[in-house]
PDB file of C-alpha atoms in Angstrom:
ATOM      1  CA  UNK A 296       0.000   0.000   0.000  1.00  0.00           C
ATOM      2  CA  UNK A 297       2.887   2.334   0.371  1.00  0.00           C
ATOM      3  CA  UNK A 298       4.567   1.928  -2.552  1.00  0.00           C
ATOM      4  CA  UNK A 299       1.594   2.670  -4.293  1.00  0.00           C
ATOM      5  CA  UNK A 300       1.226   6.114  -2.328  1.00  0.00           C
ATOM      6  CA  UNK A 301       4.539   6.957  -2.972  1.00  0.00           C
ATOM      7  CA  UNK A 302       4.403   6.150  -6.744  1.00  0.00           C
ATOM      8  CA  UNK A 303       1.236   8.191  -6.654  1.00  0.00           C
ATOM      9  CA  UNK A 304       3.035  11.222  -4.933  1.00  0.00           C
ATOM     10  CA  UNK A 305       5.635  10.761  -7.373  1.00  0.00           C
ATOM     11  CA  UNK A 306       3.534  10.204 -10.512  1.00  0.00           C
ATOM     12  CA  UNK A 307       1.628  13.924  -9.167  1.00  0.00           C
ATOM     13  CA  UNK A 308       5.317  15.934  -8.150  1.00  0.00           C
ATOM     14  CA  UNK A 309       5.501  14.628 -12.204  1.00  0.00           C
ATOM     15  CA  UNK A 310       2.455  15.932 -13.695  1.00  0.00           C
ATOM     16  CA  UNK A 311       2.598  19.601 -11.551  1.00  0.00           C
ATOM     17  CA  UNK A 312       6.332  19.976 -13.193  1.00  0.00           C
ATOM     18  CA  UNK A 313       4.828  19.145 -16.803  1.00  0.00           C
ATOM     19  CA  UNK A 314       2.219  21.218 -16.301  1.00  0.00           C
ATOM     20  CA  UNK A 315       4.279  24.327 -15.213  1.00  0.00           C
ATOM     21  CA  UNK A 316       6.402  23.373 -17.920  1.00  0.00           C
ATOM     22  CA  UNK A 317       3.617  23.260 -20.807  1.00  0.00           C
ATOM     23  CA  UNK A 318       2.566  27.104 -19.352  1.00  0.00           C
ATOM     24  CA  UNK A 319       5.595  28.222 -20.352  1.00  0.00           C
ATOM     25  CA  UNK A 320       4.908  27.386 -24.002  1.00  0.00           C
ATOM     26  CA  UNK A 321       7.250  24.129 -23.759  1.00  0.00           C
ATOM     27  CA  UNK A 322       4.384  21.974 -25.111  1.00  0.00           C
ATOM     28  CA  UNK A 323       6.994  19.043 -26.263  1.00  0.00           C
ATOM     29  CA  UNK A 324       9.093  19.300 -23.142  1.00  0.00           C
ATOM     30  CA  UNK A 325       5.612  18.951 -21.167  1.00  0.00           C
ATOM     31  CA  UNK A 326       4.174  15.726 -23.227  1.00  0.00           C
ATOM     32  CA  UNK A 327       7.684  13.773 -22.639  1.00  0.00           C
ATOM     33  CA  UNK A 328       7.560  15.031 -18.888  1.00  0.00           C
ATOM     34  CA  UNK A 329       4.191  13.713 -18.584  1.00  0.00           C
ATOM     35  CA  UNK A 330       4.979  10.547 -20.356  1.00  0.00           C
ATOM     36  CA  UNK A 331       7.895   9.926 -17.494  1.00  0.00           C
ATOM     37  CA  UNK A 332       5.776  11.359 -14.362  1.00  0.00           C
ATOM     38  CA  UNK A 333       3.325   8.424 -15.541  1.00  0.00           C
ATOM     39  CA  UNK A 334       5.747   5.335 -15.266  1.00  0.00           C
ATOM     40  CA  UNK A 335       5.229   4.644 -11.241  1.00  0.00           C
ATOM     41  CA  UNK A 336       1.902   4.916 -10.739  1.00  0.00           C
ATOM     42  CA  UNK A 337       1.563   3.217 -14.176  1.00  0.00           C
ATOM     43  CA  UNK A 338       3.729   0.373 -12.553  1.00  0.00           C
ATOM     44  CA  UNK A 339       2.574   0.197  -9.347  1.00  0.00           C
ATOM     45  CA  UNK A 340      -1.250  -0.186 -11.013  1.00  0.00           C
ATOM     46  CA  UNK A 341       0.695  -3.066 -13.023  1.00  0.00           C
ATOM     47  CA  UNK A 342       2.428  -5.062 -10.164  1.00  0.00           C
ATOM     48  CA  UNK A 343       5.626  -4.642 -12.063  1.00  0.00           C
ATOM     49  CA  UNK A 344       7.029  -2.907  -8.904  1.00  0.00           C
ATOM     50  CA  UNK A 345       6.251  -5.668  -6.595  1.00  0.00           C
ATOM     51  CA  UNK A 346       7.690  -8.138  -9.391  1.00  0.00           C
ATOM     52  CA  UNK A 347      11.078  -6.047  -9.299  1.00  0.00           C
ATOM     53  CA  UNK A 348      11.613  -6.462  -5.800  1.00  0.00           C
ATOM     54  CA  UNK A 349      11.021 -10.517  -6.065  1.00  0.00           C
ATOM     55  CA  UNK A 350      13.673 -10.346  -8.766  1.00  0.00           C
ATOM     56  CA  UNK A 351      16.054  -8.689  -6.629  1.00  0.00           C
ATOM     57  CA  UNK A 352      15.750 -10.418  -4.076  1.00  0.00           C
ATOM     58  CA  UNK A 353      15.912 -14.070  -6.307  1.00  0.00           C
ATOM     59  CA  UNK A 354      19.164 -12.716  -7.720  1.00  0.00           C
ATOM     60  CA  UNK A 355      20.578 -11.628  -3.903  1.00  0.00           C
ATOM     61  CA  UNK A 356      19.597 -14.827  -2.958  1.00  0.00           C
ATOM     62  CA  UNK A 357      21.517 -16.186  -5.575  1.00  0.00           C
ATOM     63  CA  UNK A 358      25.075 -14.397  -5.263  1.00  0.00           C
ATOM     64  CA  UNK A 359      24.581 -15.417  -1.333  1.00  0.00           C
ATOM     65  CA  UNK A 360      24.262 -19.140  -2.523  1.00  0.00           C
ATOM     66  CA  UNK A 361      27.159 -18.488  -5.143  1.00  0.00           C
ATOM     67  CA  UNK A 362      30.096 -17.617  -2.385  1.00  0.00           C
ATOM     68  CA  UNK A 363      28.830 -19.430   0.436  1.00  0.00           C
ATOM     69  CA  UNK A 364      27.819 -22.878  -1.702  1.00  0.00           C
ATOM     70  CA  UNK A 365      30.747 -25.393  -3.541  1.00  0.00           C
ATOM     71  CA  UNK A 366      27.521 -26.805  -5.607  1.00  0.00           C
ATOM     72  CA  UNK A 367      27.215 -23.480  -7.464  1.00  0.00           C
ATOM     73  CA  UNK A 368      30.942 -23.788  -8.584  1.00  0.00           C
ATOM     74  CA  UNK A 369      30.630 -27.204  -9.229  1.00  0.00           C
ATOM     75  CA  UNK A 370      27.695 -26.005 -11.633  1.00  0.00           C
ATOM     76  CA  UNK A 371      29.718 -22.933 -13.491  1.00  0.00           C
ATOM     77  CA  UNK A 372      33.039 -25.557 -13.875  1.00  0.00           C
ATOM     78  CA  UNK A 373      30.113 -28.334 -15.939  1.00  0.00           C
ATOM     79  CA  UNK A 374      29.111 -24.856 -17.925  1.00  0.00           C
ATOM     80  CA  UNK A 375      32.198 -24.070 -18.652  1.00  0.00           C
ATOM     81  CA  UNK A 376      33.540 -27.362 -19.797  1.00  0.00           C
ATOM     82  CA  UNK A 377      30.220 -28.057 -21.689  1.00  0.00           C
ATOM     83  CA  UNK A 378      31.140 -24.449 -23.873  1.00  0.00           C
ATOM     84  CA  UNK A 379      34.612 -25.735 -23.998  1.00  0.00           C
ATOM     85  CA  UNK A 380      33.523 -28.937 -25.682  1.00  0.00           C
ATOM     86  CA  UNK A 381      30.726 -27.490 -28.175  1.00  0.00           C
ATOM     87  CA  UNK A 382      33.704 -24.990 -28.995  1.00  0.00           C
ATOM     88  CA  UNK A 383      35.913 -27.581 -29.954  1.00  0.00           C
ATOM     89  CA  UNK A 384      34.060 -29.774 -31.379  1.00  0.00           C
ATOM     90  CA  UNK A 385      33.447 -26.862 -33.882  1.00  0.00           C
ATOM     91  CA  UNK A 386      36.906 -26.140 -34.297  1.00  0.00           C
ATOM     92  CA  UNK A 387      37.507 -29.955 -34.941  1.00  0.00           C
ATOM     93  CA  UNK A 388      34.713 -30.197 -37.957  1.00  0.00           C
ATOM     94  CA  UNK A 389      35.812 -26.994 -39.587  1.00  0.00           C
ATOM     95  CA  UNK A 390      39.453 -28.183 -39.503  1.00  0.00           C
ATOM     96  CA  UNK A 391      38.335 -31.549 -41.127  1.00  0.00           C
ATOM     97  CA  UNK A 392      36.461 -30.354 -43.572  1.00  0.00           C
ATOM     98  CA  UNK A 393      33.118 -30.397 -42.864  1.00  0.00           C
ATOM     99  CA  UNK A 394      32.672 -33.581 -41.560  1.00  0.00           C
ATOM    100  CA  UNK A 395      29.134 -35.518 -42.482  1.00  0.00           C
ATOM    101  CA  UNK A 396      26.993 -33.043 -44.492  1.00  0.00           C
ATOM    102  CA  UNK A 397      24.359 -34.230 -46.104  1.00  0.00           C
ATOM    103  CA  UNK A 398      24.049 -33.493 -49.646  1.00  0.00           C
ATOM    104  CA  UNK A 399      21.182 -31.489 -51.161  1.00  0.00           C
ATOM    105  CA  UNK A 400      19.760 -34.299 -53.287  1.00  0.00           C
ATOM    106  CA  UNK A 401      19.684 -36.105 -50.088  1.00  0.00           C
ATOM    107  CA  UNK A 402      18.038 -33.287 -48.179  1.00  0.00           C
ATOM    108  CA  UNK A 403      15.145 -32.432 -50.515  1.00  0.00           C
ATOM    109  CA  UNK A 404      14.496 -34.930 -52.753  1.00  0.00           C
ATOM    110  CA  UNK A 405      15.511 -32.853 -55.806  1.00  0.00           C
ATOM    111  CA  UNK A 406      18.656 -34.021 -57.878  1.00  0.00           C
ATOM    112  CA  UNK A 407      21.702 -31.709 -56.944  1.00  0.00           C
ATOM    113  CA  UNK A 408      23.030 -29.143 -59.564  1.00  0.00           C
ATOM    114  CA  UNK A 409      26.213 -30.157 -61.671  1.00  0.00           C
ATOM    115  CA  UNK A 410      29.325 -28.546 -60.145  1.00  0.00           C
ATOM    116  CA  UNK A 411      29.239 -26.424 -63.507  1.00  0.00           C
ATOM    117  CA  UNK A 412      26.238 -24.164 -62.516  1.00  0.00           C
ATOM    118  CA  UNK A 413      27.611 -23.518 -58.956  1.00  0.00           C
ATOM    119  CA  UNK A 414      26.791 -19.890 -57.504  1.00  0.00           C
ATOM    120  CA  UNK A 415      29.702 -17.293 -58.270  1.00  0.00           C
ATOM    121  CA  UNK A 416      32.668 -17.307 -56.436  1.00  0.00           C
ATOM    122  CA  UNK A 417      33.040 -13.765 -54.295  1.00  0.00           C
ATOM    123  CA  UNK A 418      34.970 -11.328 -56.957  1.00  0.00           C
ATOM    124  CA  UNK A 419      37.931  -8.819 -56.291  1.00  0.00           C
ATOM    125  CA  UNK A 420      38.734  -5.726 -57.480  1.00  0.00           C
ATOM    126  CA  UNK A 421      35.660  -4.111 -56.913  1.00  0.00           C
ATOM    127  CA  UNK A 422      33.135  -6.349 -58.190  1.00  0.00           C
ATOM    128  CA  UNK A 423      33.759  -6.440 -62.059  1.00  0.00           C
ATOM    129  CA  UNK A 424      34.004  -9.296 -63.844  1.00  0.00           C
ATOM    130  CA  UNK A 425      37.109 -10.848 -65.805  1.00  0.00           C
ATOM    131  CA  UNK A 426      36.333 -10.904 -69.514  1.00  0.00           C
ATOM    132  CA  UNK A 427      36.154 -14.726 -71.250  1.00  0.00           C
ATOM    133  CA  UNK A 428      38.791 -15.268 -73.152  1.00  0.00           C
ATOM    134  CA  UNK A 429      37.166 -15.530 -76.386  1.00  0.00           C
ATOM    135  CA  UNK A 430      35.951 -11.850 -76.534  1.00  0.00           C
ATOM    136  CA  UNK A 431      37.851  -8.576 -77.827  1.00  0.00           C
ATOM    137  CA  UNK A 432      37.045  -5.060 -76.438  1.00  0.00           C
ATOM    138  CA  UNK A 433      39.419  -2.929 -78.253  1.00  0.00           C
ATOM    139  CA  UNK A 434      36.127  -1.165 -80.513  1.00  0.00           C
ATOM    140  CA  UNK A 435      34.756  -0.200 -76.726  1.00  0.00           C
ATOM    141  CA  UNK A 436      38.778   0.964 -75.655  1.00  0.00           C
ATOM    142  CA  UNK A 437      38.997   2.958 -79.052  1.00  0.00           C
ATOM    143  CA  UNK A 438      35.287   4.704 -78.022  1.00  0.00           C
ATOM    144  CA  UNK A 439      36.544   5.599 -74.228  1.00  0.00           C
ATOM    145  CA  UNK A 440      39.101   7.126 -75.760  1.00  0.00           C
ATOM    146  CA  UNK A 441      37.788   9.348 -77.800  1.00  0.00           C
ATOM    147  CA  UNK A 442      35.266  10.465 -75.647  1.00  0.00           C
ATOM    148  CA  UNK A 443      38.423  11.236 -73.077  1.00  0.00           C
ATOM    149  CA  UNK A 444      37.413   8.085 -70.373  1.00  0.00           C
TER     150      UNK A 444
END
């Protein structure tokens, strides 16, 4: 009941600031004080006060139980060796290649593409494309260079 009266009292010290502050012409500066001078009562209403203290206190409760309590070690050292071992087993796979992937034929049914119609490789040098060999470009190098390019 108190911390509802105080949140009150707090949410009306609020509203009597915005207010002063809108009759000075401040009409934005009044509408985000207001908006602030809301939040207790508007949590208190809520319970979301009363929910904040049990979470302090579940979390003091805690860090008591961590220093006074081997268990709690005991339970951060099987963590810790648990991230250990997902980490290297992720090292290991990348290292030998992949390991067992399934292959996409296998995974949807659909025949897998020929290694010939792969997706692009990532390009250098800003994105442009080598030219095939086949194809000459000195009619486009004499245009550029007439036109100064």
């Amino acid at each position: 009941m108190l911390t509802i009266t105080v949140c009150a009292a707090l949410s009306a010290a609020g509203l009597a600031v915005s207010f002063l502050t809108a009759y000075r012409r401040r009409f934005v500066k009044a509408t985000r004080l207001a908006a602030i001078s809301l939040l207790p009562i508007g949590l208190a209403m809520a319970g979301l006060i009363g929910l904040g203290g049990k979470v302090i206190q579940a979390f003091s409760s805690w860090a008591a139980d961590l220093v006074f309590k081997p268990t709690v070690w005991a339970g951060f050292a099987v963590l810790a060796l648990a991230v250990v071992l997902y980490l290297v087993a992720g090292f290991a796979q990348a290292r030998s290649g992949g390991g067992t992937r399934r292959e996409p034929a296998e995974a949807g049914g659909r025949p897998a593409a020929p290694p010939a119609a792969s997706p692009p490789a990532l390009r250098r040098g800003g994105g442009r494309e080598a030219a095939p060999a086949g194809e000459d470009f000195s009619d486009i190098e004499a245009i550029l260079k007439k036109h100064g390019i």
